[in-house]
Short mmCIF file of C-alpha atoms in Angstrom, two decimals:
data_model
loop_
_atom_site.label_atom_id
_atom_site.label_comp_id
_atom_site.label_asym_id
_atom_site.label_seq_id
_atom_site.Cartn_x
_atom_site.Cartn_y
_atom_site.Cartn_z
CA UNK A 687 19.84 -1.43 5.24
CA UNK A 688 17.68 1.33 3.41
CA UNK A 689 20.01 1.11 -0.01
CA UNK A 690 19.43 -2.87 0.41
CA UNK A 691 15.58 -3.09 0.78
CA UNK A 692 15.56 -0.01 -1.95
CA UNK A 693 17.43 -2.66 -4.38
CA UNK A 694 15.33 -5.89 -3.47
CA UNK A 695 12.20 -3.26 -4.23
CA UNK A 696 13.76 -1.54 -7.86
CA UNK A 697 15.08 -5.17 -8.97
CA UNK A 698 11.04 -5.89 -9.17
CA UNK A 699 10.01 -2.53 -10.70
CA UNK A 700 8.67 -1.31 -7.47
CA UNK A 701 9.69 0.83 -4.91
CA UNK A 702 9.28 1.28 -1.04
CA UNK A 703 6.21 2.78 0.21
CA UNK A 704 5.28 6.69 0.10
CA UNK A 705 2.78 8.01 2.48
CA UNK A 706 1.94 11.19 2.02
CA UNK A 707 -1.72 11.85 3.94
CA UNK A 708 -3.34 9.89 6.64
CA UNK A 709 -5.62 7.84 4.30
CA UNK A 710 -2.34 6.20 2.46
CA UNK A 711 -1.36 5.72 6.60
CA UNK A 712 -4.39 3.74 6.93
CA UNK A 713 -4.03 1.83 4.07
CA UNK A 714 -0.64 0.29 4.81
CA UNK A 715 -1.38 -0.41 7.78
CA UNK A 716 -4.21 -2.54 6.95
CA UNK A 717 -2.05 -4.21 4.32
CA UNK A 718 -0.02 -5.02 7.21
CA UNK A 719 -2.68 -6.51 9.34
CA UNK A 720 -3.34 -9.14 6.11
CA UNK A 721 0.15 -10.90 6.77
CA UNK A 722 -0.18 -13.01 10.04
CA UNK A 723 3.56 -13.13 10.38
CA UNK A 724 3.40 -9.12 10.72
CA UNK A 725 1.07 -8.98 13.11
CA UNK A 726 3.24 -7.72 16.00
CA UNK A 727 3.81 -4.90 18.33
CA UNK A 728 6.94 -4.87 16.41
CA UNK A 729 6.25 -4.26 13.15
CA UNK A 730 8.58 -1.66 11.56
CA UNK A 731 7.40 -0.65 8.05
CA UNK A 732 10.52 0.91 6.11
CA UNK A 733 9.57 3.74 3.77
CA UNK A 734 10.91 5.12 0.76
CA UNK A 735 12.58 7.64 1.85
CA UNK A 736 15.90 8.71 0.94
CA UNK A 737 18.45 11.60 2.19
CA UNK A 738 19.49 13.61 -1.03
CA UNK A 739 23.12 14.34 -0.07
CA UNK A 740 22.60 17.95 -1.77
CA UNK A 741 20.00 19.51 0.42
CA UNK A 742 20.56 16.87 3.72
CA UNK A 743 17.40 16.34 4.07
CA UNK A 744 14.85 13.45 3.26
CA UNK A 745 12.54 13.15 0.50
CA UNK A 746 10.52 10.37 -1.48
CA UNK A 747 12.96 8.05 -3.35
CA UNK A 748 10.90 9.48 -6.70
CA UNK A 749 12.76 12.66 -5.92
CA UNK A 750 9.11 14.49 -4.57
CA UNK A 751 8.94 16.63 -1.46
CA UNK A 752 8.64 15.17 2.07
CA UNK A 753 5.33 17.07 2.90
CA UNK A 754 3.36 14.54 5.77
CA UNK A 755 4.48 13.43 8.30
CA UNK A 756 3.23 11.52 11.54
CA UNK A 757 3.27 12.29 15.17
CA UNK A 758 5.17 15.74 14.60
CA UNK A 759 8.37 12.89 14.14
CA UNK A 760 11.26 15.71 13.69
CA UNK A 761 12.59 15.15 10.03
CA UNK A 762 14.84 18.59 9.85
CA UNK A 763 18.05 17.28 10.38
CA UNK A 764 21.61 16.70 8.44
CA UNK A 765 20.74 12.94 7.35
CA UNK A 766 24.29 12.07 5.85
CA UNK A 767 25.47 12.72 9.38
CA UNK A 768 23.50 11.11 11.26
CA UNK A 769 22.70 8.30 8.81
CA UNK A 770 18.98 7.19 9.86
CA UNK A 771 16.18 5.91 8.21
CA UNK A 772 12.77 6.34 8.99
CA UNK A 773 10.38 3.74 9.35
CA UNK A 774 5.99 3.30 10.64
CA UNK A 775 5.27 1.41 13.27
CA UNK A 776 1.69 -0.06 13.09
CA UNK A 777 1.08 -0.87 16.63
CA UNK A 778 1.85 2.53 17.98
CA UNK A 779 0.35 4.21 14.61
CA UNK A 780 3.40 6.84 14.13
CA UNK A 781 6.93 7.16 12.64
CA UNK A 782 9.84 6.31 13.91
CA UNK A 783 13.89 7.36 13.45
CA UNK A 784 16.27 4.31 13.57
CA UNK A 785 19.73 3.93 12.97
CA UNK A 786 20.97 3.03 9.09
CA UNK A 787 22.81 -0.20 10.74
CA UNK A 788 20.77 -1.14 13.92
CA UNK A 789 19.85 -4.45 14.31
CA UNK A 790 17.51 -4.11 17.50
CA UNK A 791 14.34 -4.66 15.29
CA UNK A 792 12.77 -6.57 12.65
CA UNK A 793 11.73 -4.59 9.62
CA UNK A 794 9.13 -5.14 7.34
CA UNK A 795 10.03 -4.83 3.76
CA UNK A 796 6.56 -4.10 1.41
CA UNK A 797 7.31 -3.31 -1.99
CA UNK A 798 4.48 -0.91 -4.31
CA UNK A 799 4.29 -1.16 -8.16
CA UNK A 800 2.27 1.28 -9.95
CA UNK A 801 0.22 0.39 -12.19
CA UNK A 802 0.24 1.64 -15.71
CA UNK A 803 -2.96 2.68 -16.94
CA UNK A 804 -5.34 0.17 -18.38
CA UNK A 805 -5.19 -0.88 -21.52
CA UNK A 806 -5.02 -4.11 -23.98
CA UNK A 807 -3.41 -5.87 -21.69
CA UNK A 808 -4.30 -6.53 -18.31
CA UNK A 809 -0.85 -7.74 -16.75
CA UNK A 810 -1.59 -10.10 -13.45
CA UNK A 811 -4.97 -9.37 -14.12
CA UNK A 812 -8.00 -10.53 -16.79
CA UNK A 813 -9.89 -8.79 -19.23
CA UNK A 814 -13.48 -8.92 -18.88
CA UNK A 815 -14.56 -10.79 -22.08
CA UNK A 816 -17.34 -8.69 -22.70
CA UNK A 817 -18.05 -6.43 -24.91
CA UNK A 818 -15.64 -6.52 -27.45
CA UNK A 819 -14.38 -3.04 -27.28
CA UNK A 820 -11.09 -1.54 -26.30
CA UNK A 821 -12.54 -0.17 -23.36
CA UNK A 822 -12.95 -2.90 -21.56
CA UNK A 823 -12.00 -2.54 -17.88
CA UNK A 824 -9.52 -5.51 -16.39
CA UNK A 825 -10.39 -7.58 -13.36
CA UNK A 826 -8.68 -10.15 -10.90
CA UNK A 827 -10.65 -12.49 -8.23
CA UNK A 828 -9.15 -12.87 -4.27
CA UNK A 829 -10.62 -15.73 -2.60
CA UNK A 830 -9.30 -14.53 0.75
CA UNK A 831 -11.61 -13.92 3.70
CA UNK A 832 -11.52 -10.32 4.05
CA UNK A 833 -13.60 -7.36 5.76
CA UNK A 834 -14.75 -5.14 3.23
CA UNK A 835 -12.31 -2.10 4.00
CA UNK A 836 -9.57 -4.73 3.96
CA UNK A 837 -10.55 -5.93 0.27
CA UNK A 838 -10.89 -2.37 -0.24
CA UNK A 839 -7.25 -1.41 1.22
CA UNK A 840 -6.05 -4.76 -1.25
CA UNK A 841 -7.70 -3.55 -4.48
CA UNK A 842 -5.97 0.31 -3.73
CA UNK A 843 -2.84 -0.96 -2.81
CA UNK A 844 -3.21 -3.19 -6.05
CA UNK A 845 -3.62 0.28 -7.77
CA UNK A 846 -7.53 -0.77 -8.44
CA UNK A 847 -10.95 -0.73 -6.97
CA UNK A 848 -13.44 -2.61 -5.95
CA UNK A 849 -15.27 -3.36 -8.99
CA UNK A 850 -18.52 -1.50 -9.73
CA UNK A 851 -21.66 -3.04 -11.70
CA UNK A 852 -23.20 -1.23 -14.69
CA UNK A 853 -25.12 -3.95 -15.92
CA UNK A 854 -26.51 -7.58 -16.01
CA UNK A 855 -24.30 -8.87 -18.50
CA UNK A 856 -21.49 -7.31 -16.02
CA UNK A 857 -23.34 -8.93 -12.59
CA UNK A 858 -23.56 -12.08 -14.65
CA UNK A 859 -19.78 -11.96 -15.44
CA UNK A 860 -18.54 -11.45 -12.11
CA UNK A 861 -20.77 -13.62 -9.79
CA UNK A 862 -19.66 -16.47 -12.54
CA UNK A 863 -15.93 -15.24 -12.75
CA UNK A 864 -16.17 -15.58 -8.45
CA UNK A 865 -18.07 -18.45 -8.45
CA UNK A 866 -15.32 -20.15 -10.77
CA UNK A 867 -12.53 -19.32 -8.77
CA UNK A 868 -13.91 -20.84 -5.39
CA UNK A 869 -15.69 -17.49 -4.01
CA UNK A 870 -19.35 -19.17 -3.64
CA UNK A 871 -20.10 -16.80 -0.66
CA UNK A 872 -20.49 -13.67 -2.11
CA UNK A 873 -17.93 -10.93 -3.15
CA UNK A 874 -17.54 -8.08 -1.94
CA UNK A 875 -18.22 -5.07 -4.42
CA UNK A 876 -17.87 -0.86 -5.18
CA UNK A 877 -21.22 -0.22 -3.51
CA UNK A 878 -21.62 1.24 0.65
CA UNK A 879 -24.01 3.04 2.12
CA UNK A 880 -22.80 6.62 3.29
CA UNK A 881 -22.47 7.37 7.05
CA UNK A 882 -24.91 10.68 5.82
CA UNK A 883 -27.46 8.26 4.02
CA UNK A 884 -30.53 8.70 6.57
CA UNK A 885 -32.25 5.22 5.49
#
């Protein structure tokens, strides 16, 4: 199963998710909780990791060391003999060991492309049309309905940010840009308020 959703993920330039702290945890998770059909007790997220038949052990599927983990899951063992992948279940917030060919449970397959850095062109997203400099940062509009740490968890996992304003040419651009494509409530932005902010 793990070669097959590895495939499905590579044939798109992507690759399977890595989590490798509790804040990337979080955030896939809450990627999760935007898909309705996911939604379940029973959501299995695979991740990318792979056994490398030299030292029998898993690592990332970029060839990096396995150095988090969740829920003290034990990961030491000869994976080309007992041919398991692992996988993060949302509801119960931990990993989880499951056999390379069961077919008890219905995985989720979520596939991450990193972005290259910035530059002329913007990919799946636009260039801000102003000012005519090189520089210029890229932007894309979601009309969803979204909390702001789940807009925040969609930007990330889109290998951006919530966009910051420097300016009133850039507040102008924006609130138009949002306005244009159907967002006449507001958008959500960069700017909090810290939990230490006394005011």
């Amino acid at each position: 199963f793990l070669p097959k959703a590895s495939a499905e993920c590579a044939a798109d330039g992507a690759h399977l998710p890595f989590i490798r702290n509790d804040f990337e945890n979080s955030l896939y998770n809450g990627i999760l909780n935007l898909f309705d059909e996911v939604k379940t007790q029973s959501t299995f997220l695979v991740l990318g990791l792979v056994c490398n038949p030299s030292t029998r052990r898993f690592e990332w599927s970029d060839g990096s060391t396995l150095m988090y983990t969740r829920n003290q899951i034990n990961l030491n063992f000869d994976c080309v003999e007992q041919q398991q992948h692992v996988v993060a279940r949302k509801w119960f917030n931990d990993w989880f060991r499951v056999d390379d060919d069961s077919t008890l449970y219905t995985y989720t397959i979520l596939c991450v492309k990193n972005a290259s850095p910035v530059d002329a062109k913007c990919g799946e997203y636009s260039p801000i049309d102003y000012p005519k400099d090189a520089g210029r940062p890229c932007y894309q509009i979601h009309t969803e309905s979204l909390s702001w740490k789940d807009a925040e968890a969609q930007c990330e996992a889109d290998s951006g940010a919530l966009a910051t304003i420097n300016s009133a040419d850039e507040n102008k651009f924006l609130w138009r840009s949002a306005v244009q494509a159907g967002a006449v409530s507001g958008a959500h932005i960069g700017a909090y308020k810290s939990t230490s902010d006394s005011a």
